[in-house]
Amino acid sequence: MKSSKLIMGCLATLGLTAGIAVAQDDAEREAIAERLKPVGELCLQGEDCGTAMAASSGDGGNASGGGGSVDGEGIYNNVCMACHETGAAGAPVRGDEAGWSERTGQGFETLLSHAINGFNAMPAKGGNPNLSDEEVQAAVAYLVEPVMDVPEQGGDTGASGDEEAAASSEAQAATDGDDTASGEAQAAADEEGAASGDEPAHAGIDGEAIYNQICMACHETGAAGAPVRGNAEQWSARLEQGIETLYDHSINGFNAMPAKGGNPSLSDDEVKAATDYLVEPVQ
């Protein structure tokens, strides 16, 4: 009887020791996984990138970057840091006061407008059209925080909200008018293309200008694995697919490249013209 109790006691002790060891191993694995977790995630075309990033960054109550409940730092790390940590395509580096001096003098609202709508080589919303304006605002606030005073975000939404809504309506009306004019211009261009025989409809479009505004940020630096303009080795396999396939990838998006370079306002023919200029040195 005593021997049975002694054996049972030993087994219980061994079981408890083993359980503690397993728990410690699990805790150590979790700690290692946390240390190895990447600072950012690649957001592919078609994913709900803005919402996913805001959700993955935590509660948002302690969010940094002056963007209220939106984690501006998380969005910056996912979308903006590729250029603004390296200076790619002439992007001002975060925290570089000399690089930002002229820009900060334009005011926060101007910088925000550039980030939302695109400016020079920077595509609209950093090339991620799934981001909301609020998410872009939070990311911009985090980006410029070290070099300027960032206005309080998400403040009074009463009268100012009505003014913003009215301004938004006017802007939408103007956009609709521009879209109508653009549609008419596109139709005219198509007719001219058809009349000219073999010449494509986009032949008269300035592809170089579009490339410099939208595409060069990645295709001059190789960011996100983009083939560099003029690099025959990087383009060889792609050119074998044919120009129509390259057009399709440019228009609809492919791998990490967003549709139309992240600028949905471009027409298909404008994208084709930019693609022609992009591949011209290696054809």
Short mmCIF file of C-alpha atoms in Angstrom, two decimals:
data_model
loop_
_atom_site.label_atom_id
_atom_site.label_comp_id
_atom_site.label_asym_id
_atom_site.label_seq_id
_atom_site.Cartn_x
_atom_site.Cartn_y
_atom_site.Cartn_z
CA MET A 1 0.00 0.00 0.00
CA LYS A 2 2.78 2.37 0.96
CA SER A 3 4.66 1.43 -2.22
CA SER A 4 1.61 2.33 -4.35
CA LYS A 5 1.30 5.75 -2.72
CA LEU A 6 5.00 6.39 -3.20
CA ILE A 7 4.80 5.43 -6.90
CA MET A 8 1.71 7.65 -7.43
CA GLY A 9 3.45 10.55 -5.73
CA CYS A 10 6.52 10.17 -7.96
CA LEU A 11 4.35 10.05 -11.10
CA ALA A 12 2.47 13.20 -10.07
CA THR A 13 5.75 15.03 -9.47
CA LEU A 14 7.11 13.95 -12.84
CA GLY A 15 3.90 15.04 -14.58
CA LEU A 16 3.99 18.46 -12.92
CA THR A 17 7.66 18.94 -13.84
CA ALA A 18 7.01 17.97 -17.45
CA GLY A 19 4.05 20.38 -17.66
CA ILE A 20 6.15 23.27 -16.38
CA ALA A 21 8.91 22.44 -18.90
CA VAL A 22 6.42 22.40 -21.80
CA ALA A 23 4.93 25.73 -20.70
CA GLN A 24 8.41 27.26 -20.54
CA ASP A 25 9.23 25.94 -24.01
CA ASP A 26 6.00 27.45 -25.41
CA ALA A 27 6.78 30.80 -23.80
CA GLU A 28 10.30 30.77 -25.23
CA ARG A 29 8.98 29.94 -28.73
CA GLU A 30 6.47 32.79 -28.55
CA ALA A 31 9.19 35.21 -27.43
CA ILE A 32 11.45 34.15 -30.30
CA ALA A 33 8.60 34.46 -32.81
CA GLU A 34 7.85 37.95 -31.52
CA ARG A 35 11.49 39.03 -31.94
CA LEU A 36 11.62 37.60 -35.47
CA LYS A 37 8.31 39.14 -36.57
CA PRO A 38 8.86 41.43 -39.61
CA VAL A 39 8.41 45.17 -39.14
CA GLY A 40 6.19 45.35 -42.24
CA GLU A 41 4.10 43.20 -44.53
CA LEU A 42 3.92 43.26 -48.32
CA CYS A 43 0.44 44.32 -49.38
CA LEU A 44 -0.52 42.83 -52.74
CA GLN A 45 -2.96 44.22 -55.25
CA GLY A 46 -6.55 43.21 -54.49
CA GLU A 47 -6.09 42.90 -50.74
CA ASP A 48 -7.89 45.22 -48.35
CA CYS A 49 -4.52 46.66 -47.42
CA GLY A 50 -5.54 49.74 -45.47
CA THR A 51 -8.04 47.97 -43.23
CA ALA A 52 -5.74 45.02 -42.70
CA MET A 53 -2.85 47.19 -41.66
CA ALA A 54 -4.92 49.27 -39.27
CA ALA A 55 -6.32 46.13 -37.68
CA SER A 56 -2.97 44.34 -37.39
CA SER A 57 -1.39 47.26 -35.60
CA GLY A 58 -3.42 46.73 -32.44
CA ASP A 59 -6.09 48.63 -30.56
CA GLY A 60 -5.25 52.01 -32.02
CA GLY A 61 -5.92 53.68 -28.67
CA ASN A 62 -2.18 54.12 -28.18
CA ALA A 63 -1.53 54.67 -31.90
CA SER A 64 1.37 56.91 -32.77
CA GLY A 65 1.71 59.47 -35.52
CA GLY A 66 -1.01 61.93 -34.50
CA GLY A 67 -3.69 60.15 -36.52
CA GLY A 68 -6.28 59.57 -33.76
CA SER A 69 -7.33 55.92 -33.63
CA VAL A 70 -5.40 55.00 -36.81
CA ASP A 71 -1.85 53.68 -36.40
CA GLY A 72 0.12 55.99 -38.66
CA GLU A 73 3.41 54.29 -37.83
CA GLY A 74 2.07 50.88 -38.90
CA ILE A 75 0.81 52.24 -42.22
CA TYR A 76 4.10 54.10 -42.79
CA ASN A 77 6.09 50.91 -42.17
CA ASN A 78 3.93 48.97 -44.63
CA VAL A 79 3.58 51.52 -47.42
CA CYS A 80 5.91 54.53 -47.13
CA MET A 81 9.20 53.47 -45.59
CA ALA A 82 10.59 51.84 -48.76
CA CYS A 83 11.19 55.32 -50.18
CA HIS A 84 11.17 57.59 -47.11
CA GLU A 85 13.79 55.58 -45.23
CA THR A 86 16.13 55.26 -48.22
CA GLY A 87 15.53 58.44 -50.23
CA ALA A 88 14.56 56.41 -53.31
CA ALA A 89 13.34 58.48 -56.29
CA GLY A 90 14.23 61.66 -54.42
CA ALA A 91 11.85 61.05 -51.52
CA PRO A 92 12.75 63.11 -48.43
CA VAL A 93 14.01 60.84 -45.64
CA ARG A 94 12.05 60.81 -42.39
CA GLY A 95 13.78 62.96 -39.80
CA ASP A 96 16.07 64.75 -42.30
CA GLU A 97 15.36 68.41 -41.52
CA ALA A 98 17.39 69.70 -44.48
CA GLY A 99 15.50 67.45 -46.89
CA TRP A 100 12.16 68.57 -45.47
CA SER A 101 12.83 72.31 -44.94
CA GLU A 102 11.20 73.59 -48.12
CA ARG A 103 8.38 71.06 -47.96
CA THR A 104 7.34 71.78 -44.38
CA GLY A 105 7.12 75.47 -45.30
CA GLN A 106 4.17 74.59 -47.56
CA GLY A 107 2.14 73.46 -44.56
CA PHE A 108 0.71 70.14 -43.45
CA GLU A 109 -2.42 70.36 -45.61
CA THR A 110 -0.33 70.68 -48.78
CA LEU A 111 1.82 67.68 -47.80
CA LEU A 112 -1.32 65.69 -47.08
CA SER A 113 -2.80 66.63 -50.46
CA HIS A 114 0.40 65.46 -52.20
CA ALA A 115 0.27 62.16 -50.33
CA ILE A 116 -3.40 61.53 -51.15
CA ASN A 117 -3.35 62.65 -54.78
CA GLY A 118 0.25 61.94 -55.75
CA PHE A 119 3.07 64.37 -56.51
CA ASN A 120 6.05 64.09 -58.88
CA ALA A 121 7.37 60.51 -58.59
CA MET A 122 5.18 59.68 -55.58
CA PRO A 123 2.00 57.81 -56.59
CA ALA A 124 -1.35 58.63 -55.01
CA LYS A 125 -1.61 57.11 -51.51
CA GLY A 126 1.86 55.66 -51.87
CA GLY A 127 0.61 53.32 -54.60
CA ASN A 128 -2.03 51.73 -52.34
CA PRO A 129 -5.50 52.94 -53.45
CA ASN A 130 -7.15 50.83 -50.72
CA LEU A 131 -5.98 53.28 -48.04
CA SER A 132 -8.57 55.75 -46.78
CA ASP A 133 -7.74 59.46 -46.61
CA GLU A 134 -7.73 59.16 -42.81
CA GLU A 135 -5.11 56.40 -42.95
CA VAL A 136 -2.94 58.45 -45.32
CA GLN A 137 -3.29 61.43 -42.97
CA ALA A 138 -2.12 59.34 -40.02
CA ALA A 139 0.87 58.03 -41.99
CA VAL A 140 1.84 61.55 -43.12
CA ALA A 141 1.56 62.80 -39.55
CA TYR A 142 3.98 60.09 -38.41
CA LEU A 143 6.31 60.78 -41.36
CA VAL A 144 6.72 64.52 -40.70
CA GLU A 145 6.41 64.41 -36.90
CA PRO A 146 10.20 64.69 -36.33
CA VAL A 147 10.58 67.82 -38.48
CA MET A 148 7.42 69.91 -37.94
CA ASP A 149 4.51 70.52 -35.63
CA VAL A 150 1.68 68.24 -36.68
CA PRO A 151 -1.84 69.66 -36.26
CA GLU A 152 -4.18 67.72 -34.03
CA GLN A 153 -6.02 65.10 -36.07
CA GLY A 154 -9.66 64.05 -35.70
CA GLY A 155 -10.74 67.17 -33.85
CA ASP A 156 -14.04 69.09 -34.19
CA THR A 157 -16.19 67.40 -36.80
CA GLY A 158 -19.23 69.69 -36.54
CA ALA A 159 -19.23 72.75 -38.76
CA SER A 160 -15.90 71.81 -40.31
CA GLY A 161 -17.40 68.46 -41.32
CA ASP A 162 -20.19 70.25 -43.19
CA GLU A 163 -17.65 72.45 -44.94
CA GLU A 164 -15.57 69.43 -45.89
CA ALA A 165 -18.66 67.64 -47.19
CA ALA A 166 -19.58 70.65 -49.33
CA ALA A 167 -16.02 70.90 -50.63
CA SER A 168 -16.04 67.18 -51.35
CA SER A 169 -19.27 67.51 -53.33
CA GLU A 170 -17.80 70.34 -55.39
CA ALA A 171 -14.63 68.34 -55.98
CA GLN A 172 -16.68 65.32 -57.03
CA ALA A 173 -18.68 67.43 -59.45
CA ALA A 174 -15.44 68.76 -60.93
CA THR A 175 -14.07 65.22 -61.15
CA ASP A 176 -17.22 64.04 -62.93
CA GLY A 177 -16.79 66.86 -65.41
CA ASP A 178 -13.15 65.92 -65.93
CA ASP A 179 -14.12 62.26 -66.39
CA THR A 180 -16.66 63.24 -69.04
CA ALA A 181 -14.10 65.36 -70.86
CA SER A 182 -11.53 62.57 -70.51
CA GLY A 183 -14.01 60.07 -71.94
CA GLU A 184 -14.69 62.31 -74.92
CA ALA A 185 -10.96 62.82 -75.46
CA GLN A 186 -10.38 59.07 -75.24
CA ALA A 187 -13.13 58.40 -77.78
CA ALA A 188 -11.59 60.94 -80.13
CA ALA A 189 -8.18 59.35 -79.66
CA ASP A 190 -9.62 55.93 -80.44
CA GLU A 191 -11.19 57.25 -83.62
CA GLU A 192 -7.88 58.84 -84.66
CA GLY A 193 -6.07 55.58 -83.95
CA ALA A 194 -8.52 53.61 -86.06
CA ALA A 195 -8.18 56.10 -88.91
CA SER A 196 -4.39 55.96 -88.82
CA GLY A 197 -4.23 52.26 -89.66
CA ASP A 198 -1.47 50.37 -87.83
CA GLU A 199 -0.64 53.19 -85.39
CA PRO A 200 -1.99 52.36 -81.88
CA ALA A 201 -4.49 54.65 -80.20
CA HIS A 202 -1.98 55.64 -77.52
CA ALA A 203 0.76 56.62 -79.98
CA GLY A 204 0.29 60.35 -79.39
CA ILE A 205 0.33 60.17 -75.57
CA ASP A 206 3.44 61.34 -73.68
CA GLY A 207 4.42 58.07 -72.01
CA GLU A 208 7.64 59.53 -70.61
CA ALA A 209 5.77 62.15 -68.59
CA ILE A 210 3.39 59.56 -67.15
CA TYR A 211 6.32 57.26 -66.34
CA ASN A 212 8.14 60.08 -64.51
CA GLN A 213 5.04 60.87 -62.47
CA ILE A 214 3.87 57.34 -61.62
CA CYS A 215 6.34 54.57 -62.45
CA MET A 216 9.87 55.76 -61.84
CA ALA A 217 9.75 55.42 -58.04
CA CYS A 218 9.99 51.64 -58.45
CA HIS A 219 11.35 51.14 -61.97
CA GLU A 220 14.36 53.42 -61.44
CA THR A 221 15.29 51.89 -58.08
CA GLY A 222 14.14 48.27 -58.31
CA ALA A 223 11.89 48.73 -55.28
CA ALA A 224 9.62 45.76 -54.46
CA GLY A 225 11.42 43.70 -57.13
CA ALA A 226 10.41 45.94 -60.03
CA PRO A 227 12.61 45.48 -63.14
CA VAL A 228 14.75 48.57 -63.67
CA ARG A 229 14.28 50.52 -66.89
CA GLY A 230 17.07 49.71 -69.34
CA ASN A 231 18.22 46.54 -67.55
CA ALA A 232 18.05 44.00 -70.40
CA GLU A 233 18.76 41.02 -68.16
CA GLN A 234 15.88 41.78 -65.81
CA TRP A 235 13.49 42.35 -68.72
CA SER A 236 14.45 39.39 -70.93
CA ALA A 237 11.97 36.86 -69.49
CA ARG A 238 9.22 39.46 -69.28
CA LEU A 239 9.61 40.59 -72.88
CA GLU A 240 9.19 36.99 -74.04
CA GLN A 241 5.62 37.14 -72.73
CA GLY A 242 4.78 39.81 -75.30
CA ILE A 243 3.83 43.46 -75.04
CA GLU A 244 0.11 42.70 -74.66
CA THR A 245 0.85 40.70 -71.49
CA LEU A 246 2.94 43.57 -70.14
CA TYR A 247 0.10 45.97 -70.92
CA ASP A 248 -2.32 43.69 -69.05
CA HIS A 249 -0.03 43.51 -66.00
CA SER A 250 0.37 47.30 -65.97
CA ILE A 251 -3.35 47.97 -66.29
CA ASN A 252 -4.71 45.30 -63.93
CA GLY A 253 -1.81 44.86 -61.53
CA PHE A 254 0.59 41.95 -61.07
CA ASN A 255 2.27 40.59 -57.92
CA ALA A 256 3.31 43.62 -55.83
CA MET A 257 2.57 46.14 -58.61
CA PRO A 258 -0.84 47.81 -58.13
CA ALA A 259 -3.18 48.36 -61.06
CA LYS A 260 -2.16 51.39 -63.13
CA GLY A 261 0.76 52.03 -60.79
CA GLY A 262 -1.66 52.94 -58.02
CA ASN A 263 -3.31 55.74 -60.02
CA PRO A 264 -6.79 54.56 -61.08
CA SER A 265 -7.51 57.87 -62.85
CA LEU A 266 -5.16 56.90 -65.70
CA SER A 267 -6.77 55.63 -68.87
CA ASP A 268 -5.71 52.28 -70.31
CA ASP A 269 -4.04 54.05 -73.22
CA GLU A 270 -2.05 56.29 -70.87
CA VAL A 271 -0.81 53.19 -69.05
CA LYS A 272 0.13 51.60 -72.37
CA ALA A 273 2.07 54.71 -73.40
CA ALA A 274 4.00 54.67 -70.11
CA THR A 275 4.68 50.94 -70.55
CA ASP A 276 6.02 51.57 -74.07
CA TYR A 277 8.43 54.16 -72.70
CA LEU A 278 9.44 51.84 -69.86
CA VAL A 279 10.42 48.93 -72.12
CA GLU A 280 11.71 51.01 -75.05
CA PRO A 281 15.45 50.70 -74.15
CA VAL A 282 15.34 46.90 -73.98
CA GLN A 283 13.18 46.05 -77.00
#
